[in-house]
Amino acid sequence: MPTVLIIDDNAAVAIALEVLFSLHDIASLRAASPSEGLAILERESVDLVIQDMNFTADTTSGEEGVTLFREIRKRHPDLPVILLTAWTHLDAAVELIKAGAADYLSKPWNDERLLTTVTNLIELGQANRALNQRLQRERKAKRELEQNFDLRGLVWQDPATERVLTLACQVARADVPVLITGPNGTGKERIAEIIQANSQVANGPFVVLNCGALPSELIEAELFGADAGAYTGASKAREGKFEAADGGTLFLDEIGNLPLAGQMKLLRVLETGRFERLGSNRERQVKVRVISATNADLSAMIRAGTFREDLFYRLNVIELRLPPLAARPGDILPLALSFLRGKTLHPLAESALLAHNWPGNVRELKNVMARASLLAQGAVIKAADLGLPLAVGNSHDAEPDREAIVQALARANGVVAQASAELGLSRQALYRRMERLGIARTA
């Protein structure tokens, strides 16, 4: 049951509020003075405070209420406070609203409005505490990952990225193939580097081959090497990627582009560790950890007969799915700032970055920030400098409706600071609109 603390020296007022709350399953505590109220807050769990503005007889300045509010805010910065005030000190209440008070009500109050306000604030407070607890768990998990593993300087903040990193670090020391899937530009090679850095072959070579960047007739020579004369232009023997990666890791990017003949030979190497150079009959033996990556639907390719099913299962012992950047919005601003050199972002630029859907993922974000750094006239990058479709002419003058706020909160996973930035509002302004529209945040 939620609990409200009533701080008022007028016993009749306190009793009336207690009766009202008891009829609506809200517990209440009573304090007759600021000092008593602060003492209760130190020892009891309270969801909301309703405080008077005057506690001394014949005093109407509201200064005692101001002092009490500021002390509560200092000790309990997230605790919602409702002010009970008279018209004689309305200005003081308005100033406290600007300083973070949740609302003010004049005496005598309207029971219906008071209950609506209290209920909404309690729900918001409970959701906020749950969110803060979740954020604390995420921050703790992030610290532990950074302390216990070599993350190669990766910049990240979003829980979706954390889940991928946690699994990557968990399987890094296991000598099994790993398949990293996800759209182009999401950072699959960085995840492969992290697996290598935390593996048992961390001191060995890390060799990369992009299977989509070479003609199909040359991929086998790149993978397995070739003797002199094995093909036109092969004037001398050459070492393949498997030989170069011996004792380390071979990262095969765009594995879906590997031709069927190469797939068959790759399967044999994965099973036996043995292969032959093109044009050679001598078998060679290597010990290589293989990590592959693709943005293709390998299951669909298997059905179409363009990718071997047995190779898929051999590569896919562990699969890491790296979401697109739009699905991990918590990474957007940290990454954007990491790409800047001595410049900062205007709040509207941050909003524009969060609103963009990033079809090119991290690669697109890096290019946008590089261009903005060159075009910006000063040390602060503005929305127009980004050149994004939503950045130009987006003044946020229109009042966001209920649906816009709900969608912004959903995109921000309930993080009010992020949702308010997207909507072009302050956090307090968003809180007030959420209260007025009856929107409760979820953890």
XYZ file of C-alpha atoms in Angstrom:
443
model
C 0.000 0.000 0.000
C 1.445 3.441 -0.926
C 2.169 5.865 1.896
C 1.744 9.649 2.006
C 3.380 11.866 4.633
C 1.266 14.883 5.643
C 3.270 17.717 7.218
C 0.828 20.271 8.585
C 0.431 21.862 12.026
C -3.330 22.054 11.568
C -4.704 18.799 12.990
C -8.060 19.248 11.243
C -6.351 19.435 7.858
C -4.235 16.366 8.564
C -7.203 14.320 9.795
C -9.310 15.270 6.758
C -6.530 14.125 4.448
C -6.016 10.897 6.393
C -9.715 10.026 6.118
C -9.755 10.843 2.396
C -6.720 8.656 1.693
C -7.931 5.749 3.854
C -11.071 5.548 1.706
C -8.852 4.979 -1.366
C -6.354 2.432 0.019
C -3.600 4.965 0.643
C -1.791 4.872 3.992
C -0.790 8.135 5.638
C 1.627 9.431 8.260
C 1.249 12.749 10.046
C 3.789 15.316 11.225
C 2.957 18.607 12.899
C 6.254 20.363 12.198
C 9.060 20.394 9.609
C 11.509 18.750 12.017
C 9.062 15.957 12.826
C 8.372 15.452 9.130
C 12.070 15.216 8.260
C 12.591 12.719 11.085
C 9.779 10.508 9.747
C 11.326 10.600 6.277
C 14.584 9.301 7.704
C 13.012 6.215 9.252
C 9.932 5.440 7.131
C 9.360 4.509 3.488
C 7.231 7.267 1.973
C 5.920 7.570 -1.594
C 4.802 11.218 -1.504
C 4.796 14.266 0.766
C 2.016 16.821 1.198
C 3.344 19.831 3.079
C 1.919 23.084 4.361
C 3.672 26.386 3.652
C 3.362 27.893 7.166
C 3.862 26.356 10.592
C 4.062 29.313 12.970
C 0.937 31.104 14.186
C 0.090 34.337 12.361
C 2.730 33.616 9.699
C 1.682 33.776 6.023
C 4.937 34.402 4.171
C 5.459 30.785 3.151
C 9.164 30.985 4.023
C 8.918 28.002 6.397
C 7.415 25.929 3.595
C 10.168 26.992 1.202
C 12.833 25.980 3.716
C 11.145 22.633 4.362
C 10.766 21.873 0.669
C 14.422 22.634 -0.064
C 15.519 20.384 2.796
C 13.333 17.520 1.555
C 14.649 18.026 -1.971
C 18.252 17.958 -0.706
C 17.774 14.763 1.291
C 15.314 12.981 -1.029
C 15.720 14.455 -4.529
C 13.323 12.004 -6.220
C 10.495 12.186 -3.675
C 7.416 13.992 -5.094
C 6.155 16.896 -2.948
C 2.736 18.572 -3.152
C 2.404 22.020 -1.575
C -0.703 23.069 0.325
C -0.908 26.816 -0.030
C -3.130 29.842 0.310
C -3.427 32.595 -2.256
C -1.391 34.871 -0.004
C 1.781 32.968 -0.874
C 0.972 31.615 -4.320
C 4.125 33.179 -5.773
C 6.297 31.159 -3.405
C 4.540 27.957 -4.478
C 5.050 28.780 -8.157
C 8.766 29.309 -7.515
C 8.959 25.920 -5.812
C 7.225 24.291 -8.779
C 10.035 25.678 -10.905
C 12.496 24.198 -8.396
C 10.980 20.729 -8.752
C 7.834 20.537 -6.609
C 5.261 18.202 -8.151
C 2.203 20.457 -7.720
C 0.486 22.936 -5.419
C -3.105 22.965 -4.148
C -4.907 25.836 -2.524
C -6.910 25.476 0.673
C -9.674 24.347 0.690
C -8.730 21.724 -1.865
C -10.805 19.738 -4.331
C -10.845 16.095 -3.206
C -11.116 14.697 -6.726
C -8.237 16.747 -8.065
C -6.100 15.958 -5.027
C -6.698 12.204 -5.352
C -5.956 12.269 -9.088
C -2.721 14.152 -8.504
C -1.629 11.919 -5.629
C -2.440 8.697 -7.505
C -0.588 9.791 -10.653
C 2.455 10.945 -8.690
C 2.612 7.715 -6.672
C 2.463 5.647 -9.864
C 5.151 7.785 -11.456
C 7.288 7.566 -8.337
C 7.010 3.782 -8.168
C 7.841 3.470 -11.864
C 10.755 5.867 -11.416
C 12.162 3.861 -8.508
C 11.839 0.628 -10.477
C 13.556 2.294 -13.425
C 16.347 3.608 -11.212
C 16.863 0.140 -9.772
C 17.067 -1.282 -13.275
C 19.527 1.425 -14.319
C 21.655 0.700 -11.257
C 21.721 -2.994 -12.170
C 22.678 -2.117 -15.740
C 25.441 0.244 -14.579
C 26.761 -2.435 -12.232
C 26.728 -5.028 -15.021
C 28.517 -2.571 -17.316
C 31.219 -1.899 -14.721
C 31.730 -5.611 -14.162
C 32.054 -6.261 -17.890
C 34.572 -3.446 -18.275
C 36.576 -4.629 -15.251
C 36.595 -8.331 -16.059
C 37.023 -8.317 -19.846
C 38.963 -6.537 -22.564
C 36.250 -4.734 -24.540
C 38.728 -3.092 -26.944
C 37.502 0.396 -26.063
C 33.968 -0.289 -27.282
C 31.544 2.586 -26.617
C 28.116 1.376 -25.557
C 25.299 2.068 -23.123
C 22.220 0.189 -24.295
C 21.053 -3.010 -22.525
C 20.670 -4.744 -25.902
C 24.381 -4.245 -26.569
C 25.187 -5.389 -23.053
C 23.399 -8.681 -23.652
C 25.456 -9.326 -26.794
C 28.701 -8.407 -25.021
C 27.900 -10.583 -22.020
C 27.329 -13.625 -24.225
C 30.403 -12.816 -26.361
C 32.633 -12.655 -23.284
C 31.017 -15.767 -21.841
C 31.841 -17.894 -24.906
C 35.146 -16.220 -25.768
C 37.320 -18.843 -24.064
C 35.410 -21.791 -25.500
C 37.102 -23.247 -28.569
C 33.966 -23.254 -30.726
C 32.986 -21.365 -33.902
C 30.858 -18.245 -33.417
C 28.442 -16.750 -35.948
C 27.667 -13.023 -35.570
C 24.531 -11.895 -37.377
C 23.111 -8.434 -37.904
C 22.746 -5.657 -40.482
C 25.723 -4.022 -42.162
C 27.456 -1.341 -40.148
C 26.378 -2.545 -36.706
C 29.892 -3.406 -35.498
C 30.142 -7.159 -36.015
C 33.911 -7.006 -36.524
C 34.295 -5.177 -33.198
C 32.450 -8.001 -31.454
C 34.778 -10.500 -33.167
C 37.784 -8.532 -31.895
C 36.387 -8.670 -28.355
C 35.940 -12.447 -28.596
C 39.536 -12.773 -29.806
C 40.868 -10.466 -27.066
C 39.273 -12.600 -24.336
C 39.941 -16.007 -25.868
C 42.634 -18.581 -25.163
C 44.398 -17.429 -28.349
C 44.334 -13.732 -27.442
C 48.067 -13.440 -28.170
C 47.712 -15.065 -31.591
C 46.985 -13.296 -34.884
C 43.566 -11.843 -35.725
C 43.082 -12.208 -39.482
C 40.119 -10.728 -41.354
C 38.720 -11.783 -44.726
C 35.688 -10.098 -46.245
C 34.162 -12.824 -48.408
C 32.009 -10.269 -50.198
C 34.881 -8.066 -51.317
C 36.618 -10.560 -53.623
C 35.685 -12.279 -56.904
C 34.440 -15.811 -56.243
C 37.375 -17.333 -58.155
C 39.876 -15.712 -55.773
C 38.204 -16.473 -52.430
C 39.595 -20.007 -52.207
C 43.112 -18.759 -52.897
C 42.631 -16.116 -50.174
C 41.411 -18.712 -47.702
C 43.766 -21.595 -48.392
C 46.651 -20.069 -50.339
C 47.978 -21.121 -53.742
C 51.119 -22.629 -55.208
C 52.912 -20.912 -58.092
C 51.041 -21.460 -61.347
C 47.800 -22.533 -59.626
C 45.902 -19.909 -61.606
C 46.620 -17.194 -64.139
C 48.848 -14.563 -62.601
C 50.028 -16.757 -59.693
C 53.734 -16.370 -60.352
C 54.778 -17.420 -56.858
C 53.349 -19.334 -53.937
C 51.170 -17.380 -51.548
C 50.012 -18.001 -48.016
C 46.260 -18.173 -47.328
C 44.314 -16.660 -44.462
C 44.124 -19.974 -42.597
C 47.903 -20.250 -42.539
C 48.228 -16.601 -41.499
C 45.743 -17.141 -38.659
C 47.378 -20.316 -37.332
C 47.392 -20.120 -33.522
C 44.854 -17.285 -33.534
C 41.488 -16.235 -34.944
C 40.172 -15.983 -38.500
C 37.213 -13.624 -38.924
C 35.194 -14.393 -42.053
C 32.930 -11.430 -42.790
C 30.002 -11.750 -45.215
C 30.237 -15.546 -45.007
C 27.055 -15.813 -47.084
C 29.048 -14.701 -50.153
C 31.332 -17.741 -50.020
C 30.755 -19.898 -53.157
C 29.638 -23.507 -52.716
C 33.048 -24.928 -53.642
C 34.677 -22.781 -50.986
C 31.981 -23.754 -48.494
C 32.802 -27.435 -48.935
C 36.521 -26.848 -48.328
C 35.811 -24.583 -45.360
C 33.661 -27.304 -43.795
C 36.539 -29.780 -44.083
C 38.970 -27.361 -42.433
C 36.542 -26.742 -39.581
C 36.158 -30.486 -39.033
C 39.802 -31.576 -39.406
C 42.016 -28.500 -39.321
C 43.606 -29.727 -42.593
C 43.543 -28.199 -46.072
C 45.522 -27.974 -49.312
C 46.675 -24.909 -51.164
C 45.297 -24.448 -54.661
C 47.516 -26.332 -57.078
C 49.085 -28.421 -54.304
C 48.622 -31.999 -53.142
C 50.320 -31.472 -49.781
C 48.042 -31.229 -46.762
C 48.692 -28.553 -44.209
C 47.539 -28.564 -40.582
C 46.458 -25.453 -38.670
C 44.783 -24.612 -35.365
C 42.443 -21.669 -35.964
C 39.432 -20.240 -34.087
C 36.859 -19.267 -36.738
C 34.406 -16.424 -36.186
C 32.074 -15.634 -39.055
C 29.570 -12.865 -39.675
C 26.751 -12.156 -42.075
C 23.855 -9.826 -42.723
C 22.196 -12.463 -44.922
C 19.407 -14.864 -43.994
C 21.412 -18.075 -44.103
C 18.314 -20.208 -43.432
C 16.694 -18.793 -46.578
C 19.922 -19.413 -48.505
C 19.900 -23.044 -47.335
C 16.354 -23.466 -48.654
C 17.443 -21.894 -51.930
C 20.401 -24.246 -52.180
C 23.051 -21.522 -52.097
C 24.432 -22.265 -48.632
C 25.340 -25.661 -47.202
C 23.213 -26.700 -44.241
C 26.022 -28.757 -42.685
C 28.359 -25.741 -42.847
C 25.693 -23.529 -41.270
C 25.399 -25.790 -38.245
C 29.176 -26.038 -37.994
C 29.560 -22.247 -37.997
C 26.510 -21.648 -35.824
C 27.580 -23.410 -32.615
C 27.120 -20.036 -30.900
C 25.129 -17.252 -32.583
C 25.373 -13.620 -31.501
C 22.614 -11.397 -32.894
C 23.748 -7.779 -33.007
C 20.671 -5.514 -33.276
C 20.547 -2.503 -35.614
C 21.463 0.833 -34.039
C 17.817 1.964 -34.026
C 17.006 -0.990 -31.739
C 19.637 0.096 -29.199
C 18.969 3.839 -28.834
C 20.990 4.062 -25.629
C 24.153 3.696 -27.733
C 23.389 6.580 -30.105
C 24.484 9.617 -28.086
C 27.556 7.973 -26.448
C 28.725 6.833 -29.884
C 28.026 10.229 -31.444
C 30.071 11.992 -28.765
C 32.909 9.489 -29.187
C 33.122 10.411 -32.885
C 33.465 14.130 -32.125
C 36.762 15.902 -31.622
C 36.502 18.724 -29.096
C 32.898 19.621 -29.928
C 29.592 19.138 -28.146
C 25.993 18.535 -29.194
C 23.125 21.011 -28.926
C 20.041 19.464 -27.227
C 18.070 19.717 -30.487
C 20.909 17.930 -32.277
C 20.663 15.157 -29.692
C 16.916 14.977 -30.327
C 17.505 14.737 -34.076
C 20.028 11.925 -33.597
C 17.597 9.981 -31.420
C 14.726 10.505 -33.871
C 16.650 9.230 -36.934
C 16.186 5.527 -37.807
C 19.859 4.954 -38.854
C 19.506 2.577 -41.796
C 23.306 2.605 -42.122
C 23.750 1.900 -38.400
C 26.997 2.823 -36.609
C 28.835 3.373 -39.884
C 26.248 5.975 -40.927
C 26.395 7.666 -37.516
C 30.185 7.928 -37.727
C 29.970 9.544 -41.173
C 27.237 11.959 -40.047
C 29.307 13.098 -37.076
C 32.441 13.490 -39.183
C 30.540 15.676 -41.667
C 28.882 17.688 -38.897
C 32.248 18.339 -37.242
C 33.520 19.835 -40.489
C 30.409 21.917 -41.195
C 29.712 23.261 -37.712
C 30.657 26.924 -37.346
C 31.417 26.747 -33.640
C 32.162 24.314 -30.854
C 28.522 23.232 -30.590
C 27.013 21.040 -33.297
C 23.455 22.101 -34.065
C 20.650 20.031 -35.538
C 21.022 21.630 -38.974
C 24.725 20.656 -39.062
C 23.770 16.986 -39.034
C 21.966 17.071 -42.368
C 19.391 14.546 -41.185
C 15.820 14.652 -42.561
C 14.310 15.390 -39.147
C 17.018 17.823 -38.094
C 16.134 20.715 -40.407
C 13.062 22.770 -39.616
C 12.144 20.679 -36.591
C 11.448 23.403 -34.074
C 9.362 21.307 -31.663
C 6.897 24.196 -31.484
C 3.891 21.890 -31.686
C 2.578 20.612 -28.355
C 3.124 16.820 -28.241
C -0.125 14.895 -27.824
C -0.649 11.822 -25.656
C 0.289 9.384 -28.427
C 3.513 11.258 -29.214
C 4.558 11.156 -25.545
C 3.697 7.450 -25.172
C 5.692 6.586 -28.310
C 8.683 8.698 -27.203
C 8.716 6.954 -23.812
C 8.501 3.557 -25.524
C 11.441 4.390 -27.806
C 13.397 5.565 -24.757
C 12.537 2.413 -22.753
C 10.947 4.611 -20.088
C 13.956 6.921 -19.673
C 12.300 10.319 -19.193
C 15.494 12.305 -19.869
C 15.838 10.665 -23.274
C 12.136 10.983 -24.140
C 12.050 14.649 -23.102
C 15.099 15.382 -25.272
C 13.396 13.800 -28.265
C 10.231 15.849 -27.646
C 12.156 19.083 -27.066
C 10.901 19.416 -23.482
C 12.526 19.651 -20.080
C 12.113 16.676 -17.789
C 9.810 18.606 -15.459
C 7.708 19.754 -18.428
C 7.346 16.160 -19.581
C 6.455 15.024 -16.060
C 3.681 17.642 -15.916
C 2.259 16.559 -19.273
C 2.402 12.895 -18.248
C 0.526 13.728 -15.059
C -2.081 15.789 -16.902
C -2.638 13.076 -19.523
C -2.599 10.203 -17.054
C 0.523 8.525 -18.492
C 2.415 6.254 -16.118
C 5.957 5.190 -16.865
C 6.869 1.531 -16.779
C 10.242 0.155 -15.818
